[in-house]
CSV table of C-alpha atoms in Angstrom, one decimal:
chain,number,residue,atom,x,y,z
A,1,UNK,CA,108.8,-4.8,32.7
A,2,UNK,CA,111.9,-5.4,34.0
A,3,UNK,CA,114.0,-3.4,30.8
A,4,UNK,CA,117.2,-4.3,31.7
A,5,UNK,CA,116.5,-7.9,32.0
A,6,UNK,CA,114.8,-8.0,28.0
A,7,UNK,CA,117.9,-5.8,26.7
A,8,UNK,CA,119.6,-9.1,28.1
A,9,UNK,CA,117.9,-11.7,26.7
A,10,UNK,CA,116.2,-10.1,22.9
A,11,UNK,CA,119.4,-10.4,21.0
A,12,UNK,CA,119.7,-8.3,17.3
A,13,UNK,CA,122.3,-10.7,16.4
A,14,UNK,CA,120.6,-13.9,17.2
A,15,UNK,CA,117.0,-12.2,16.0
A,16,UNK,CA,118.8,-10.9,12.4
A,17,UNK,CA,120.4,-14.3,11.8
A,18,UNK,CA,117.2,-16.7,12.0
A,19,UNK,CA,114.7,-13.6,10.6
A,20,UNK,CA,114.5,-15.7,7.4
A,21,UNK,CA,114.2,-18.9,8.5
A,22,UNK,CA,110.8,-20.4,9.7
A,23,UNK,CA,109.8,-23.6,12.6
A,24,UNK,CA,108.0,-25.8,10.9
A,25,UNK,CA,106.1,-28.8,11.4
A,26,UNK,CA,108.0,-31.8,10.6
A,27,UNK,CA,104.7,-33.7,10.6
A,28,UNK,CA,100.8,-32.7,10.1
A,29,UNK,CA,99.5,-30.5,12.3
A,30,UNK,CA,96.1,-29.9,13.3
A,31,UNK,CA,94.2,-26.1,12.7
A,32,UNK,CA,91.8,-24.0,11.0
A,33,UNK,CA,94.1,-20.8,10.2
A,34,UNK,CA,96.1,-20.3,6.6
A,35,UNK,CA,99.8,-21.0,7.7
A,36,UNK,CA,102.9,-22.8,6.4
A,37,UNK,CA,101.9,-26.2,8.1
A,38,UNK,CA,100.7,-29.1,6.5
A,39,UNK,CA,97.0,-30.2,8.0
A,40,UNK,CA,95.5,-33.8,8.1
A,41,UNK,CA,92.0,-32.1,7.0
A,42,UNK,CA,92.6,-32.0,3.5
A,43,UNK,CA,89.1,-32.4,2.4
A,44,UNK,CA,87.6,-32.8,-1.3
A,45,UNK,CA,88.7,-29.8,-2.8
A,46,UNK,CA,92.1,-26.8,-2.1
A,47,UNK,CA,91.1,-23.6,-2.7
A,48,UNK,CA,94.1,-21.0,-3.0
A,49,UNK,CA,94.1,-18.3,0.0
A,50,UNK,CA,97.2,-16.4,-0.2
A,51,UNK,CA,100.7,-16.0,-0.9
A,52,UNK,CA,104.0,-16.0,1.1
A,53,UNK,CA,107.2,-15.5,0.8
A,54,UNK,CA,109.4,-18.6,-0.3
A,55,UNK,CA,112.5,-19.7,2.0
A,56,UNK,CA,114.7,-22.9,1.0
A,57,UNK,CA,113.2,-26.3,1.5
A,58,UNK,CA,109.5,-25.1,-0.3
A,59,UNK,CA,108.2,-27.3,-2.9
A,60,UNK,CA,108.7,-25.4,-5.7
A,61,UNK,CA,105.9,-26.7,-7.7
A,62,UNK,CA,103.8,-24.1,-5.3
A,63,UNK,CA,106.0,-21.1,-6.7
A,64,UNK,CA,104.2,-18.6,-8.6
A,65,UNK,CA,105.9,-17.9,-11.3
A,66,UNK,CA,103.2,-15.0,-12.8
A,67,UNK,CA,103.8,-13.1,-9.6
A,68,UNK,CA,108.0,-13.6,-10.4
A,69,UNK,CA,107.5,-12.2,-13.8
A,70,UNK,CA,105.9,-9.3,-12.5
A,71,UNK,CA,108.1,-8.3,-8.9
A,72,UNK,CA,111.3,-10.5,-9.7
A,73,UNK,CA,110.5,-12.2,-6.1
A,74,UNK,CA,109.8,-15.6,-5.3
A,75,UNK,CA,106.2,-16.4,-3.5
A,76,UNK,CA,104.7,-19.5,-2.7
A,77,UNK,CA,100.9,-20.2,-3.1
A,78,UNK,CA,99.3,-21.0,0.0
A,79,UNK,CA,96.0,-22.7,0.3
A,80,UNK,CA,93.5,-23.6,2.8
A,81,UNK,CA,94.7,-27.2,3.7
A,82,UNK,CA,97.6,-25.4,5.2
A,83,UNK,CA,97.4,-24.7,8.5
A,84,UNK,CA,98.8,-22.6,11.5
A,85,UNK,CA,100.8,-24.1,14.6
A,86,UNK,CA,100.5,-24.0,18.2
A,87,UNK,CA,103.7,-24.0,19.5
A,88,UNK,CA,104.3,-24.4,23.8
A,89,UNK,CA,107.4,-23.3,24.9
A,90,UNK,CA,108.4,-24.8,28.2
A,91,UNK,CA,111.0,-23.2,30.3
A,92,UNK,CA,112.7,-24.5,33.5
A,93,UNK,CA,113.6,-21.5,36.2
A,94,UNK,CA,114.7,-23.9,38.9
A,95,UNK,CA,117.8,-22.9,41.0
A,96,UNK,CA,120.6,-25.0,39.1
A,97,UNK,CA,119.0,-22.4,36.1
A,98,UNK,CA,121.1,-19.7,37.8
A,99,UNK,CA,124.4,-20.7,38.1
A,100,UNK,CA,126.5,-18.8,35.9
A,101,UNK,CA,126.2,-15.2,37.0
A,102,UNK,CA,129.4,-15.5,39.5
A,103,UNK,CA,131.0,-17.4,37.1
A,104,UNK,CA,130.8,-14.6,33.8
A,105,UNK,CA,128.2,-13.5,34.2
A,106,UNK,CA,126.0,-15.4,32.0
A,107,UNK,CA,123.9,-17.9,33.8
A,108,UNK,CA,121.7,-20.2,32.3
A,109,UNK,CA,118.6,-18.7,32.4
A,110,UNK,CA,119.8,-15.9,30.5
A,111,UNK,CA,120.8,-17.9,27.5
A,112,UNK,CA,117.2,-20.6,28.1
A,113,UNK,CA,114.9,-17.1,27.6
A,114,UNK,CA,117.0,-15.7,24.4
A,115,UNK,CA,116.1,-19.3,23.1
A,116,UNK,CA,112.5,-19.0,24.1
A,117,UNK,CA,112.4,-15.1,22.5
A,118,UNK,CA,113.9,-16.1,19.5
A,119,UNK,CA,111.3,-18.8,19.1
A,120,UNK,CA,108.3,-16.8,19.9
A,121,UNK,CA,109.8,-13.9,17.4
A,122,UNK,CA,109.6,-16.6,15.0
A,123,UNK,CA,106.3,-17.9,15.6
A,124,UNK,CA,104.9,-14.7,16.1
A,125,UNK,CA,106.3,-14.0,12.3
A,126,UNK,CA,105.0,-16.5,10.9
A,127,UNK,CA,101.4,-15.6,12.1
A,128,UNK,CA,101.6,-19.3,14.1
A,129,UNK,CA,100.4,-19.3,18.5
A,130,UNK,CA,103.0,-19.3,20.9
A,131,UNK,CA,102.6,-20.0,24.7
A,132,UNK,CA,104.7,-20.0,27.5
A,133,UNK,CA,105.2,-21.8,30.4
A,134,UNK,CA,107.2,-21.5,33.1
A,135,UNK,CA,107.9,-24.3,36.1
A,136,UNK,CA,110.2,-25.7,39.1
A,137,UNK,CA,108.5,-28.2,41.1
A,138,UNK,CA,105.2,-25.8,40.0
A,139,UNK,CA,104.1,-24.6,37.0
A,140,UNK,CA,104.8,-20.9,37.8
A,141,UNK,CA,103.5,-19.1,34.7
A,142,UNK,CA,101.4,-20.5,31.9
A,143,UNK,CA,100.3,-18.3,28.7
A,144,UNK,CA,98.4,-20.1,26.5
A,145,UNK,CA,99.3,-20.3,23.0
A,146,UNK,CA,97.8,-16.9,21.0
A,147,UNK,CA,98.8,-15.6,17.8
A,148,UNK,CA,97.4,-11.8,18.7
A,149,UNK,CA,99.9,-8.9,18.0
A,150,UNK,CA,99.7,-8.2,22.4
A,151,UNK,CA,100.9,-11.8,23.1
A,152,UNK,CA,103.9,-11.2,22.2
A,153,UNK,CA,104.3,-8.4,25.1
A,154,UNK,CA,103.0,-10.6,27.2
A,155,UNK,CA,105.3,-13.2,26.6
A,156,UNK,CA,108.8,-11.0,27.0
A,157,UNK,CA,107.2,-9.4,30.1
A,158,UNK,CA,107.5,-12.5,31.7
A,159,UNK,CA,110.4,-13.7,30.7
A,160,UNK,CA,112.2,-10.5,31.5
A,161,UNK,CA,110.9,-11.2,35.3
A,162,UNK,CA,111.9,-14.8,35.5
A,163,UNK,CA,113.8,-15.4,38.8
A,164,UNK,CA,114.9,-19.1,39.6
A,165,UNK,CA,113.8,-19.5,43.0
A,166,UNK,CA,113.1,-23.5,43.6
A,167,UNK,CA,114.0,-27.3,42.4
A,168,UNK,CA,113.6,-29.0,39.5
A,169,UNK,CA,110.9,-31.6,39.8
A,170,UNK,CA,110.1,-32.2,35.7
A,171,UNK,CA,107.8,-35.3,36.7
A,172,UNK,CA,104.8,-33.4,37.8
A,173,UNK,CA,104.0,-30.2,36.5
A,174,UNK,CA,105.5,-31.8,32.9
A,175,UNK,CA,102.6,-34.2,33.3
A,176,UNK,CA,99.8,-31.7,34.4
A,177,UNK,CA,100.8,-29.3,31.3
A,178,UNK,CA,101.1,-32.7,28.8
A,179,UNK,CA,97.8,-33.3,30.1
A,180,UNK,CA,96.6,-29.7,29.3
A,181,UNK,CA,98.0,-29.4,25.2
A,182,UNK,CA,95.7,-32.2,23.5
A,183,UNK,CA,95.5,-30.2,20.1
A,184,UNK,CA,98.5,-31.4,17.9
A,185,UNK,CA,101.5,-28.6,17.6
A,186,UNK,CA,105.0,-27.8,18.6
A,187,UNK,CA,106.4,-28.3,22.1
A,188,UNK,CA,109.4,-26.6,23.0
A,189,UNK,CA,111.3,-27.3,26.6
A,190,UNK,CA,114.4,-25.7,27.4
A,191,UNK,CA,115.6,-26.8,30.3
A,192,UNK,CA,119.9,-27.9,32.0
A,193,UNK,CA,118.0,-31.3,32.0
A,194,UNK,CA,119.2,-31.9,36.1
A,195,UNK,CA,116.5,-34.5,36.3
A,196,UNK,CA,115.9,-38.1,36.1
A,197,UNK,CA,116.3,-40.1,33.2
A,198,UNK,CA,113.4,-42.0,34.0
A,199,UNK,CA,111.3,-39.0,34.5
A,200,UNK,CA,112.8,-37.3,31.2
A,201,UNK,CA,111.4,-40.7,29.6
A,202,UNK,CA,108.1,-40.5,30.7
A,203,UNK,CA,107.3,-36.9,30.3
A,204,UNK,CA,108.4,-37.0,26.7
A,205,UNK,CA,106.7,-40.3,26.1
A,206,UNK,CA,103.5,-38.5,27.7
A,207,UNK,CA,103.6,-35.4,24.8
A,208,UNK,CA,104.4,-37.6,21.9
A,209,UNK,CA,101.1,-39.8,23.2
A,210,UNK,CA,99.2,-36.6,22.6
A,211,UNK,CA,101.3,-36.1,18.8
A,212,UNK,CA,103.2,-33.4,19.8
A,213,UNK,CA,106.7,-32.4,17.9
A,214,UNK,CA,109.1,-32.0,20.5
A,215,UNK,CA,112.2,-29.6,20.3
A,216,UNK,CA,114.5,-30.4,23.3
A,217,UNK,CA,116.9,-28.0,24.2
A,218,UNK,CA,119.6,-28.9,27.1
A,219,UNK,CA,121.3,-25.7,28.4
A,220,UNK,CA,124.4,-26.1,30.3
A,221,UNK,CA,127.0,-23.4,31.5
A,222,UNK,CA,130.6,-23.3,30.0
A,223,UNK,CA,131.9,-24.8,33.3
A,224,UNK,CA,129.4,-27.8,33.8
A,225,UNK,CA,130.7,-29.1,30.4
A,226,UNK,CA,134.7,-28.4,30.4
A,227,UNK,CA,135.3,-28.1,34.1
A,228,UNK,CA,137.8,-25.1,34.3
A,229,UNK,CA,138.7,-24.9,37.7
A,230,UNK,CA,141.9,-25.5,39.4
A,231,UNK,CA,143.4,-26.0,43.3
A,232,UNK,CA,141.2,-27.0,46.5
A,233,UNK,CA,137.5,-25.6,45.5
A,234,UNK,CA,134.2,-25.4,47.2
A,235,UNK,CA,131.6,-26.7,45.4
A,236,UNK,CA,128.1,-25.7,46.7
A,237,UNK,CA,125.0,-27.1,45.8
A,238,UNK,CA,122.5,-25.1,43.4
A,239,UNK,CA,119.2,-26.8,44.6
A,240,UNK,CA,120.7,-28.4,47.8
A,241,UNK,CA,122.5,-27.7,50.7
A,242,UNK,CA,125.6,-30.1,50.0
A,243,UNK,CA,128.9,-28.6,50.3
A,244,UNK,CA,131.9,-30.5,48.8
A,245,UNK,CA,135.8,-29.5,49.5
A,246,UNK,CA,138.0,-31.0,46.8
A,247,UNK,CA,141.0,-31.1,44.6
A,248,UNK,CA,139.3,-29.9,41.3
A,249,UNK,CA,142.1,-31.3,38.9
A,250,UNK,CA,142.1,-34.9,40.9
A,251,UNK,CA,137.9,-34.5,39.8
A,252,UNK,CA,138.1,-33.6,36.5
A,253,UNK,CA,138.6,-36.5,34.3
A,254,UNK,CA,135.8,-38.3,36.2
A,255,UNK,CA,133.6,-35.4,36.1
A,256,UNK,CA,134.0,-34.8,32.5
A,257,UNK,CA,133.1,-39.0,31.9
A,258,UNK,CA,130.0,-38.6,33.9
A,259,UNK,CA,128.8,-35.1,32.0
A,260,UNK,CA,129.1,-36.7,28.9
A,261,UNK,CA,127.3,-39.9,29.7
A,262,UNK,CA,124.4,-38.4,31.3
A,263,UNK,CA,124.6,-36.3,28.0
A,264,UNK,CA,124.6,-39.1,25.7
A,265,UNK,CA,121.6,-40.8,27.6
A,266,UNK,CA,119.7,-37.9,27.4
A,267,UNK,CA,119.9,-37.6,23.7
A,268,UNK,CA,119.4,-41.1,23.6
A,269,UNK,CA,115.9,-40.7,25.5
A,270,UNK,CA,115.1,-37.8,23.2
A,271,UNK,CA,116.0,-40.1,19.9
A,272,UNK,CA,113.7,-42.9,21.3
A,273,UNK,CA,110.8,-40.6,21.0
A,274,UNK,CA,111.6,-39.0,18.1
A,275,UNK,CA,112.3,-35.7,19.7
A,276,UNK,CA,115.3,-33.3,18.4
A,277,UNK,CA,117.9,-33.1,21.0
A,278,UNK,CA,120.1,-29.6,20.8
A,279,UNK,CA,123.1,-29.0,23.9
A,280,UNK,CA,124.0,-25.1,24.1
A,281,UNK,CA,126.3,-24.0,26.0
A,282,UNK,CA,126.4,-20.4,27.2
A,283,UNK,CA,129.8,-19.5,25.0
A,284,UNK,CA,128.0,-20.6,22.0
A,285,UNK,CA,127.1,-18.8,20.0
A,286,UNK,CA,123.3,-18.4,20.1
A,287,UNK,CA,122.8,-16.8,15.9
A,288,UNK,CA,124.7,-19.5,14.7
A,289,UNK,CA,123.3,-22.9,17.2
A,290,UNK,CA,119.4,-21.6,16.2
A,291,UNK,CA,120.7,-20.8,12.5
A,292,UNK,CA,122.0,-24.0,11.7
A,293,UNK,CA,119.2,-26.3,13.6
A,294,UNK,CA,116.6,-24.4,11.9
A,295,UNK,CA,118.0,-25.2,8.4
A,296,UNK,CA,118.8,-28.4,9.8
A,297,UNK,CA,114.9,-28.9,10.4
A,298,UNK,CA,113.7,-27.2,7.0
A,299,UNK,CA,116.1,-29.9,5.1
A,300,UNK,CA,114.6,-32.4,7.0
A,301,UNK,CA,111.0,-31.1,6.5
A,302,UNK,CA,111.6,-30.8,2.6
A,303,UNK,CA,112.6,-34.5,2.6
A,304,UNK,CA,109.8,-36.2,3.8
């Protein structure tokens, strides 16, 4: 395992700000383990199984309050209707993942496996499965979704050896994996989104077919969203071999236009199919993006 690499991308302060927050399910789930998710198989009868800690956005009315009185905590009574998650987090290591490194040394990558860490941490946590996969114009790794202690190794191991090597081609191995995840869970991509509306359309029309919750998160360096550059530049092509000399300032107001519409369709495409939409950039700050979509979600959850 590439040490170095993990030191880079399993962040304390990210990891200590979300630690007690949970992903939930905004809708039912399907599963046979005890969890925090609600399951379509409620059957005639709820037997209590265990307890858990309570975190804002529980019903209450599942408190128990005998187990307060005695520890001065708050638990919450879980029984066997509730159910664990899968959760599939998708990663894009194409070349345009990279850039970044020359820049300040933060590419893109870096900041797309701290997200997918932090969500496996959290899954992981929450006794729910977490997979991984990784792809370009291939799916180049693919863990299954496992809830066993060792997964979790697993899991950073390959995302500590991630190199982006390839293009992005989102239409195909997108397709194969949708085609691949039929049980009802949690999809997660992660991804700068350098793709085809159209295609974007499609491959998230194709996972809510099969009821998944998707979590979309577009990553984009500092410099693809304000443009910082100045005088005659060459600007070389990440996944191509195009080479462009121009006068950066003359560019910039254009540029800046066209970022933000292709932003605002994406999110668009992602509303359409009911799929949460989160831009990072790499000077955000990581603890407090993650932080405030996951109590975001949990408010959201509590409401319906």
């Amino acid at each position: 395992m590439d040490t170095q690499q993990l030191n880079k991308i399993l962040k304390p302060d990210v990891f200590n700000k979300v630690s007690n927050l949970e992903v939930r399910a905004r809708k039912i789930v399907e599963g046979y383990l005890n969890g925090i998710h609600r399951s379509p198989y409620l059957g005639n009868s709820v037997e209590f199984a265990s307890h858990r800690e309570y975190v804002p956005g529980d019903n209450i009315k599942n408190l128990d309050w005998k187990v307060w009185a005695r520890s001065d905590k708050l638990f919450i009574k879980q029984y066997e209707n509730e159910t664990n998650l899968a959760c599939n987090i998708i990663l894009d290591v194409s070349k345009s993942m990279d850039y970044g490194l020359e820049s300040d040394g933060i590419n893109k990558l870096e900041t797309a496996c701290t997200i997918a860490a932090t969500f496996a941490y959290l899954m992981r946590r929450q006794a729910d499965a977490v997979g991984l996969t990784a792809f370009d114009r291939k799916i180049r790794v693919n863990l299954k979704p496992s809830s066993h202690p060792s997964h979790m190794k697993l899991i950073f191991h390959e995302l500590a050896g991630l190199q982006p090597d390839d293009k992005t081609e989102i239409h195909t191995p997108l397709h194969q994996l949708a085609e691949l995840i039929h049980k009802k869970g949690l999809v997660v991509l992660i991804s700068d989104l350098f793709v085809n509306i159209e295609s974007l359309n499609s491959t998230l029309k194709h996972f809510k077919y099969f009821g998944q919750d998707v979590i979309v998160f577009q990553v984009l360096h500092s410099d693809e969203i304000e443009f910082p550059f100045k005088d005659n530049i060459l600007f070389k092509g990440m996944e191509t071999s195009v080479e462009i000399q121009a006068d950066a300032l003359s560019l910039k107001k254009e540029y800046i236009k066209v970022v933000q519409e292709t932003n605002q369709k994406i999110k668009k495409t992602c509303s359409k199919h009911d799929c949460d939409h989160v831009l990072v950039s790499t000077s955000d700050s990581l603890a407090t993006v993650l932080s405030s979509y996951l109590n975001f979600r949990q408010k959201l959850r509590s409401k319906r």
